[in-house]
mmCIF file of C-alpha atoms in Angstrom:
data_model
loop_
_atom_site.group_PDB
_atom_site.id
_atom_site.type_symbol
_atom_site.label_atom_id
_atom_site.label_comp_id
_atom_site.label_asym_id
_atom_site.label_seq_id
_atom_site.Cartn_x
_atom_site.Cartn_y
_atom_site.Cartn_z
ATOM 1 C CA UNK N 30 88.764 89.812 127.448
ATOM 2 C CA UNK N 31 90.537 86.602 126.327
ATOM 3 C CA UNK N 32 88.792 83.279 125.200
ATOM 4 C CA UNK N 33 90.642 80.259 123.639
ATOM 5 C CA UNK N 34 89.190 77.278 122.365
ATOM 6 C CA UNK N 35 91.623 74.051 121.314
ATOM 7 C CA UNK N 36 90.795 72.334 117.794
ATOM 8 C CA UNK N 37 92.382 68.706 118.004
ATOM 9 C CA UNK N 38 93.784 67.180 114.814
ATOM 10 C CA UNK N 39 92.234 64.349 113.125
ATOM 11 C CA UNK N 40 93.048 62.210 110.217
ATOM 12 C CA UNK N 41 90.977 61.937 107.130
ATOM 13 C CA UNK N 42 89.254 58.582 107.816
ATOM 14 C CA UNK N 43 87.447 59.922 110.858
ATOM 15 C CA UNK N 44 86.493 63.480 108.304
ATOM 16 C CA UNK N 45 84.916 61.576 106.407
ATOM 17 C CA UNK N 46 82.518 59.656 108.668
ATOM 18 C CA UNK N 47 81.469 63.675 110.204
ATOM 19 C CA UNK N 48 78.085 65.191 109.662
ATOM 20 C CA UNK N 49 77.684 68.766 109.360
ATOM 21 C CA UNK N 50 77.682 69.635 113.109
ATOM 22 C CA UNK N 51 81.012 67.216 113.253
ATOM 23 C CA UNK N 52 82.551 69.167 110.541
ATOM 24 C CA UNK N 53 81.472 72.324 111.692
ATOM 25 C CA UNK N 54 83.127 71.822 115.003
ATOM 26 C CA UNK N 55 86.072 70.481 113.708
ATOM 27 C CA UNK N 56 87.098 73.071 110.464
ATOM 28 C CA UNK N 57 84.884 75.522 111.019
ATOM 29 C CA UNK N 58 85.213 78.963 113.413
ATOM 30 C CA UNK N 59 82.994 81.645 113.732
ATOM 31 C CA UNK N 60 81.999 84.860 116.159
ATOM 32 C CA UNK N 61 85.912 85.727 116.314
ATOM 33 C CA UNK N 62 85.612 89.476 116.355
ATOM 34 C CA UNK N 63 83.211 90.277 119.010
ATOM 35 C CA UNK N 64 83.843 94.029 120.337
ATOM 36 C CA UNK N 65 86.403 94.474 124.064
ATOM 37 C CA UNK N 66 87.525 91.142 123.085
ATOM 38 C CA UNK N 67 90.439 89.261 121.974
ATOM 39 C CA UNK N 68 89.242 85.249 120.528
ATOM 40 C CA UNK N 69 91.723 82.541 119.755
ATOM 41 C CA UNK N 70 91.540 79.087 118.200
ATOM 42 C CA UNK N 71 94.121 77.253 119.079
ATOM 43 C CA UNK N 72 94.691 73.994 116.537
ATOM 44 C CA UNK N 73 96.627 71.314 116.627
ATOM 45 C CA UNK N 74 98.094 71.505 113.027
ATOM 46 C CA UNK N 75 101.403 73.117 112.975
ATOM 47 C CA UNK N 76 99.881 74.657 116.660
ATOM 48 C CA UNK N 77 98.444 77.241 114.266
ATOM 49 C CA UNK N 78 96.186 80.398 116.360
ATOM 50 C CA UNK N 79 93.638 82.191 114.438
ATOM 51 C CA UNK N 80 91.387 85.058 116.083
ATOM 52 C CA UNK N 81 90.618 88.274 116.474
ATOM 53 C CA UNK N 82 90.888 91.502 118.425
ATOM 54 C CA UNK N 83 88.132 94.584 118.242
ATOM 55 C CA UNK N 84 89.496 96.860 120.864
ATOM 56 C CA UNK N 85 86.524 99.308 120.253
ATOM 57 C CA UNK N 86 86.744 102.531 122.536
ATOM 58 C CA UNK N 87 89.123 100.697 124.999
ATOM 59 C CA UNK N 88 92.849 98.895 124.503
ATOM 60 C CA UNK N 89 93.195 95.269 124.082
ATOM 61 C CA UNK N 90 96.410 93.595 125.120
ATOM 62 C CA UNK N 91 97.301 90.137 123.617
ATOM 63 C CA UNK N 92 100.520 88.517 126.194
ATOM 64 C CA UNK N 93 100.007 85.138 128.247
ATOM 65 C CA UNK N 94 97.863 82.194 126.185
ATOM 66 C CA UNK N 95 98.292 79.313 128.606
ATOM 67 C CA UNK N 96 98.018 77.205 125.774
ATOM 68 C CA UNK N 97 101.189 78.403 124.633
ATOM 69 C CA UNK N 98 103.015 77.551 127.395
ATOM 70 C CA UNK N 99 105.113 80.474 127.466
ATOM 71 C CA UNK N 100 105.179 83.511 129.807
ATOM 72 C CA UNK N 101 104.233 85.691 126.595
ATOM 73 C CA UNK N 102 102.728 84.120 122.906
ATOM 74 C CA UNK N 103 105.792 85.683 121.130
ATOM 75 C CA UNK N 104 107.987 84.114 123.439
ATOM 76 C CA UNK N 105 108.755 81.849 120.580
ATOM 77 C CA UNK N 106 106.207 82.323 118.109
ATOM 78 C CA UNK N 107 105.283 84.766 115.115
ATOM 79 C CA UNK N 108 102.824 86.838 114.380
ATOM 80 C CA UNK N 109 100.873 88.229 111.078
ATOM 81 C CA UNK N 110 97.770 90.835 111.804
ATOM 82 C CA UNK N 111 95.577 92.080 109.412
ATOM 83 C CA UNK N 112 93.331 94.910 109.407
ATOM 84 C CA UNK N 113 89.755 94.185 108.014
ATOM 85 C CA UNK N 114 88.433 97.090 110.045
ATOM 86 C CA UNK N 115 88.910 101.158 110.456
ATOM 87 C CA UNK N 116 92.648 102.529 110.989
ATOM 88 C CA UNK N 117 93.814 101.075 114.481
ATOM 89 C CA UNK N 118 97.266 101.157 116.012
ATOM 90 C CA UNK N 119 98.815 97.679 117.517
ATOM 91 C CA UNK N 120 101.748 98.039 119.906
ATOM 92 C CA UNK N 121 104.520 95.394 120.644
ATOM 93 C CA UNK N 122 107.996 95.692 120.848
ATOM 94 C CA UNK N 123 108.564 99.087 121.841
ATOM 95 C CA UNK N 124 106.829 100.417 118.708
ATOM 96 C CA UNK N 125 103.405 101.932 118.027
ATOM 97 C CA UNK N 126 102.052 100.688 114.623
ATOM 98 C CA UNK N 127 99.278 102.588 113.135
ATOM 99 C CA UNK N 128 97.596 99.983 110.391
ATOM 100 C CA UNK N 129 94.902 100.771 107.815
ATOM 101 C CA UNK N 130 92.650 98.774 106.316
ATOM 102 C CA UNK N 131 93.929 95.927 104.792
ATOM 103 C CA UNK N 132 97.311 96.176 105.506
ATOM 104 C CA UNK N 133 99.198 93.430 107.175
ATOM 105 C CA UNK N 134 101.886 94.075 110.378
ATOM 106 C CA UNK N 135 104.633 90.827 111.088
ATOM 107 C CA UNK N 136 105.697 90.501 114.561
ATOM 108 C CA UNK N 137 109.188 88.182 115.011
ATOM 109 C CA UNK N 138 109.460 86.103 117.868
ATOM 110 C CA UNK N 139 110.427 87.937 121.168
ATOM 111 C CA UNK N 140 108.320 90.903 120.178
ATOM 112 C CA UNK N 141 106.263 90.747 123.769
ATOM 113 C CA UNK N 142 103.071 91.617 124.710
ATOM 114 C CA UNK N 143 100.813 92.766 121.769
ATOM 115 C CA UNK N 144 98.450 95.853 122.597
ATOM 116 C CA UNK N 145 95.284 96.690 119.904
ATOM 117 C CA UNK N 146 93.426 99.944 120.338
ATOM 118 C CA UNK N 147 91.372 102.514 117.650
ATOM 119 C CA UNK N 148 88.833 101.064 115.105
ATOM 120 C CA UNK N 149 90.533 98.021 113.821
ATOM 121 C CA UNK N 150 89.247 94.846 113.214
ATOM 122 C CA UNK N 151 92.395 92.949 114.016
ATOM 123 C CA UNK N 152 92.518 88.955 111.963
ATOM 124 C CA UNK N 153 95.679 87.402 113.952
ATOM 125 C CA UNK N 154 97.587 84.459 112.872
ATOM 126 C CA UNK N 155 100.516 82.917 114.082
ATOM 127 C CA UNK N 156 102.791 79.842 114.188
ATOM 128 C CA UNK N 157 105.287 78.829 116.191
ATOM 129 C CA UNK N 158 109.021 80.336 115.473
ATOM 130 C CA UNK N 159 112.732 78.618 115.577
ATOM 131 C CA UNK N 160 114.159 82.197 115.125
ATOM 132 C CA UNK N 161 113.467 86.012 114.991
ATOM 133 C CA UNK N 162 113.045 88.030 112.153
ATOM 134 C CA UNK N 163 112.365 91.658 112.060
ATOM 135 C CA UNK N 164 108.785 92.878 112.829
ATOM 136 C CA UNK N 165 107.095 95.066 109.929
ATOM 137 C CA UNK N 166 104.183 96.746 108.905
ATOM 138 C CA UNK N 167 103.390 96.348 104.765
ATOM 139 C CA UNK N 168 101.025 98.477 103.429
ATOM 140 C CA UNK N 169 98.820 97.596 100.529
ATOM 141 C CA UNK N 170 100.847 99.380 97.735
ATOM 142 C CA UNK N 171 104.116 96.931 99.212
ATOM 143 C CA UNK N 172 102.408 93.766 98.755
ATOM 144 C CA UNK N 173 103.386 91.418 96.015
ATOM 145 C CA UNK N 174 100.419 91.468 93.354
ATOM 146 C CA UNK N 175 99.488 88.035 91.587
ATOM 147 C CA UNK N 176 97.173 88.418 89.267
ATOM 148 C CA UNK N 177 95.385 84.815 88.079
ATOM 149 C CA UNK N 178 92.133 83.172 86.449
ATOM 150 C CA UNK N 179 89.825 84.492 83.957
ATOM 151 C CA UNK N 180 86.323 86.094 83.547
ATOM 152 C CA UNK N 181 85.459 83.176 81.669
ATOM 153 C CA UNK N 182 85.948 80.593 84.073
ATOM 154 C CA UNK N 183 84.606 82.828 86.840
ATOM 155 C CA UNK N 184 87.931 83.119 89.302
ATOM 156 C CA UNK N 185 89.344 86.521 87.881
ATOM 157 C CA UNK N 186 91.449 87.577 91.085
ATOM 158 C CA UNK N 187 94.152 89.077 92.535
ATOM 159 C CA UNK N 188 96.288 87.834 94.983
ATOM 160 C CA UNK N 189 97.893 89.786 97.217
ATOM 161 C CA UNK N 190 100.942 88.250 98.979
ATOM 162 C CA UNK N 191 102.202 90.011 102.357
ATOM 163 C CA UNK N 192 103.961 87.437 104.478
ATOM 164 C CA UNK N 193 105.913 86.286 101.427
ATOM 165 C CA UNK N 194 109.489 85.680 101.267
ATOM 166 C CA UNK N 195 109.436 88.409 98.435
ATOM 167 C CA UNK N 196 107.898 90.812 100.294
ATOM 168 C CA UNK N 197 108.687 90.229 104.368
ATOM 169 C CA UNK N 198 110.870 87.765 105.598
ATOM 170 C CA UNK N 199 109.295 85.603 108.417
ATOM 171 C CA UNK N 200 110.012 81.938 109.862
ATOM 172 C CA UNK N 201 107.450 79.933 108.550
ATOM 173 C CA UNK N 202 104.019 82.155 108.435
ATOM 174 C CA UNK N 203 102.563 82.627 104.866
ATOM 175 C CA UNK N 204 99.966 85.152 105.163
ATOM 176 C CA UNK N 205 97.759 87.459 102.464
ATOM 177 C CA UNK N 206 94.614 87.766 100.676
ATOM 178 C CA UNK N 207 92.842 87.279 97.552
ATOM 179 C CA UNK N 208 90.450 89.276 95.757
ATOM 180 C CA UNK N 209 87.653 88.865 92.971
ATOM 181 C CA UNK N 210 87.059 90.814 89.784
ATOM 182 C CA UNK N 211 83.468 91.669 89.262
ATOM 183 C CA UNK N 212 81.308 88.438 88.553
ATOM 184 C CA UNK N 213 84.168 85.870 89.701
ATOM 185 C CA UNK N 214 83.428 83.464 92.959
ATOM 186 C CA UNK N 215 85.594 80.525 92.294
ATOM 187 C CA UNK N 216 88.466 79.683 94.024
ATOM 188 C CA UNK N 217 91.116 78.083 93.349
ATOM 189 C CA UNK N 218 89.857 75.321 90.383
ATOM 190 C CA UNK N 219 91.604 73.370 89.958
ATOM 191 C CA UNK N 220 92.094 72.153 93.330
ATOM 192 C CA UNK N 221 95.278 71.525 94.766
ATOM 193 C CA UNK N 222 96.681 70.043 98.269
ATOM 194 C CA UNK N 223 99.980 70.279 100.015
ATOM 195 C CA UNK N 224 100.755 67.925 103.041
ATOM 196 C CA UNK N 225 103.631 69.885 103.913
ATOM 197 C CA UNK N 226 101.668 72.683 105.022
ATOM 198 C CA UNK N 227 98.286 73.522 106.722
ATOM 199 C CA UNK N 228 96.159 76.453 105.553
ATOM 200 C CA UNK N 229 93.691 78.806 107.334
ATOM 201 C CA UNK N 230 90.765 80.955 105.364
ATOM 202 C CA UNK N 231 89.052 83.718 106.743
ATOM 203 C CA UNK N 232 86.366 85.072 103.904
ATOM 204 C CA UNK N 233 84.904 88.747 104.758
ATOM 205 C CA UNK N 234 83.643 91.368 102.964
ATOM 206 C CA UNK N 235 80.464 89.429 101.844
ATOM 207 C CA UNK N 236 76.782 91.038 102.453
ATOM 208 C CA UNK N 237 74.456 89.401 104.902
ATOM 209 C CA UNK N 238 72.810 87.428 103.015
ATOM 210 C CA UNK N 239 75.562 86.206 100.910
ATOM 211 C CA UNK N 240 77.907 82.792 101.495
ATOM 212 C CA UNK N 241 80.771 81.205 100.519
ATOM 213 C CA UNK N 242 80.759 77.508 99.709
ATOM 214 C CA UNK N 243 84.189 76.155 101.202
ATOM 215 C CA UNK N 244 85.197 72.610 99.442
ATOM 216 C CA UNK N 245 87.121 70.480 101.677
ATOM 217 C CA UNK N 246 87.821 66.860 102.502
ATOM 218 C CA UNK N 247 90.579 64.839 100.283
ATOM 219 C CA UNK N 248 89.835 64.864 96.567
ATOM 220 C CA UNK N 249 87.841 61.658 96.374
ATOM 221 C CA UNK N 250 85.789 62.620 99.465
ATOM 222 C CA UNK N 251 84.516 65.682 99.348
ATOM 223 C CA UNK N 252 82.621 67.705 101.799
ATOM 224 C CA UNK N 253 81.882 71.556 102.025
ATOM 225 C CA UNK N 254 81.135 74.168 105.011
ATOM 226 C CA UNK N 255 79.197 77.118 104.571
ATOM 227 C CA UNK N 256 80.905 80.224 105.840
ATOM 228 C CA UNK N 257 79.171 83.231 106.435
ATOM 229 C CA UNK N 258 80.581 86.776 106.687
ATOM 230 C CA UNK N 259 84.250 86.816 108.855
ATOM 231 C CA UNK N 260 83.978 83.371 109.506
ATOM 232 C CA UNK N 261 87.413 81.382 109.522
ATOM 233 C CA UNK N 262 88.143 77.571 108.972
ATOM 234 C CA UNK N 263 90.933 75.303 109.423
ATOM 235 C CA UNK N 264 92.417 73.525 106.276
ATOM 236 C CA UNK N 265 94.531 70.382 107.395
ATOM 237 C CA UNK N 266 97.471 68.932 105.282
ATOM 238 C CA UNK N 267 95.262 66.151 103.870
ATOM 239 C CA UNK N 268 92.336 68.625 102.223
ATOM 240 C CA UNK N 269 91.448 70.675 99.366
ATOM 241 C CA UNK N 270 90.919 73.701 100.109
ATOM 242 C CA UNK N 271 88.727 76.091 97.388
ATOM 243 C CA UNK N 272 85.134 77.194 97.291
ATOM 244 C CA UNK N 273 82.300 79.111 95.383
ATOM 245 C CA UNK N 274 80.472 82.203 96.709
ATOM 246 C CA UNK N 275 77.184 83.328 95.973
ATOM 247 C CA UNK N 276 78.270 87.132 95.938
ATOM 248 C CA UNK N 277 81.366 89.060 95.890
ATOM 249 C CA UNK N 278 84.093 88.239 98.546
ATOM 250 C CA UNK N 279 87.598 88.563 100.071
ATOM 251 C CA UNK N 280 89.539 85.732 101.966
ATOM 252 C CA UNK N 281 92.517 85.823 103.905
ATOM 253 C CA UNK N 282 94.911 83.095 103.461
ATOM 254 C CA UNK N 283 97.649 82.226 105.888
ATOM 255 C CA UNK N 284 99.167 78.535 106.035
ATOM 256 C CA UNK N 285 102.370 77.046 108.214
ATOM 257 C CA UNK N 286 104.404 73.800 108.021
ATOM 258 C CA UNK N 287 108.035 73.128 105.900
ATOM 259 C CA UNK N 288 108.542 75.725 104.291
ATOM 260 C CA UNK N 289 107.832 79.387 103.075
ATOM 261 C CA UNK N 290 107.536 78.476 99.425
ATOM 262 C CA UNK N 291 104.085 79.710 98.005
ATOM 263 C CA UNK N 292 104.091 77.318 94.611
ATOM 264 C CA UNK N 293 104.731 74.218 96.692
ATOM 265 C CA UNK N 294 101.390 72.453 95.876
ATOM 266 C CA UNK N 295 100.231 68.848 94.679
ATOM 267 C CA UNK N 296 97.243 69.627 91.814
ATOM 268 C CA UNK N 297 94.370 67.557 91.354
ATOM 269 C CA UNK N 298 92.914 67.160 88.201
ATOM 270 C CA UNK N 299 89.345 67.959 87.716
ATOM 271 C CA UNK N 300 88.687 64.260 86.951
ATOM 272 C CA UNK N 301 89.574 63.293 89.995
ATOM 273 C CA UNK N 302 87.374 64.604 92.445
ATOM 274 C CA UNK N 303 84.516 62.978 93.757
#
């Protein structure tokens, strides 16, 4: 019912000596939802989890993660869950939660055991926590809307900010997801990087034949991973993280490290990457 695999941290100099296997085992996650299972990847950077939960026609419940170290993973971490799936219901904390598509529920530290049931596709993400803040379920409509970019330079989008400290107050979790206008792929040019934080992207809703180009590496050495449909990968503090897809697509971002504020980022200038 529960798998966990450990990602270790390395520095940039090794990165850039990977191949694509290297990389790929490294960055790059996928095969996270798999029905009457929970998956975890447990990384090293900011001891960031990723996974997911399909509880299918049974429950799922989400409480001891050895790696944690803790009797229970909210014990003293945080938690951000969004629904890419059918309406499911997650339990924790003595309340039932019944979340939609695409919305997002926040679970504060000391929340206990997590339970998924229904038709959800549950994307969880969480970061350790130095204090509690109050769990909460934000719908779509309650999200903070950013719209950015242009038809004309192909990265129209929206992005939609849940775990913000606008929106739902949380410890150091940044969670939400972006979306494209009709004919835009590109995201986010220009690049950017922010050592202070690491990042996570999962990218769903493409077709099956469709993939996203994600550009990583620091901005003089480049690399990219292909990412199919619902797979995930680790951004680390040194990397760019943006990419091209070769269809319409949705990607969740979530990042933890210094602080909650979004704008923190150091841009890169086209000219400068290589």
């Amino acid at each position: 019912m529960l798998t966990v695999e450990t990602r270790h941290a390395i520095d940039p100099t090794t990165a850039k000596g990977l191949d694509t296997a290297g990389l790929r085992a490294h960055f790059h996650a996928s095969g996270i939802f798999a029905d009457g299972e929970i998956r975890l990847v447990y990384t090293h950077y900011d001891r960031f989890i990723l996974g997911g939960a399909v509880p299918g026609a049974g429950k799922l419940t989400l409480d001891h993660v050895k790696e944690c170290g803790t009797a229970s993973i909210l014990d003293r971490r945080e938690m951000g869950i969004l629904n890419i799936g059918e309406t499911g219901t997650v339990s924790a904390g003595g309340s039932d939660y019944t979340v939609n598509k695409g919305d997002v529920l926040y679970l504060g530290m000391g929340s206990g055991p997590v339970t998924f049931s229904g038709n959800g596709r549950f994307y969880i993400l969480s970061a350790p926590a130095h204090r509690s803040c109050p769990s909460k379920l934000i719908r779509i409509e309650d999200a903070r809307r950013v719209e950015m970019g242009s038809a004309a330079t192909s990265n129209e989008r929206v992005i939609l900010q849940f775990l913000h400290p606008e929106v739902a107050e949380s410890c150091q979790l940044l969670m939400g997801y972006t979306q494209f206008a009709p004919g835009s792929v590109w995201n986010t040019m220009p690049a950017h990087l922010h050592d202070r934080r690491m990042e996570a992207y999962l990218y769903f809703e493409l077709g099956p034949e469709q993939r996203v180009f994600h550009i990583m590496g620091q901005p003089d050495e480049t690399r990219h991973v292909v990412m199919a449909n619902e797979d995930a990968v680790i951004s680390p503090p040194w990397s760019i993280h943006c990419g091209a897809g070769t269809g319409a697509y949705t990607f969740c971002w979530a990042m933890a490290g210094d602080n909650v504020d979004f704008t923190d980022m150091d841009m890169v200038a086209m000219g400068d990457l290589r």
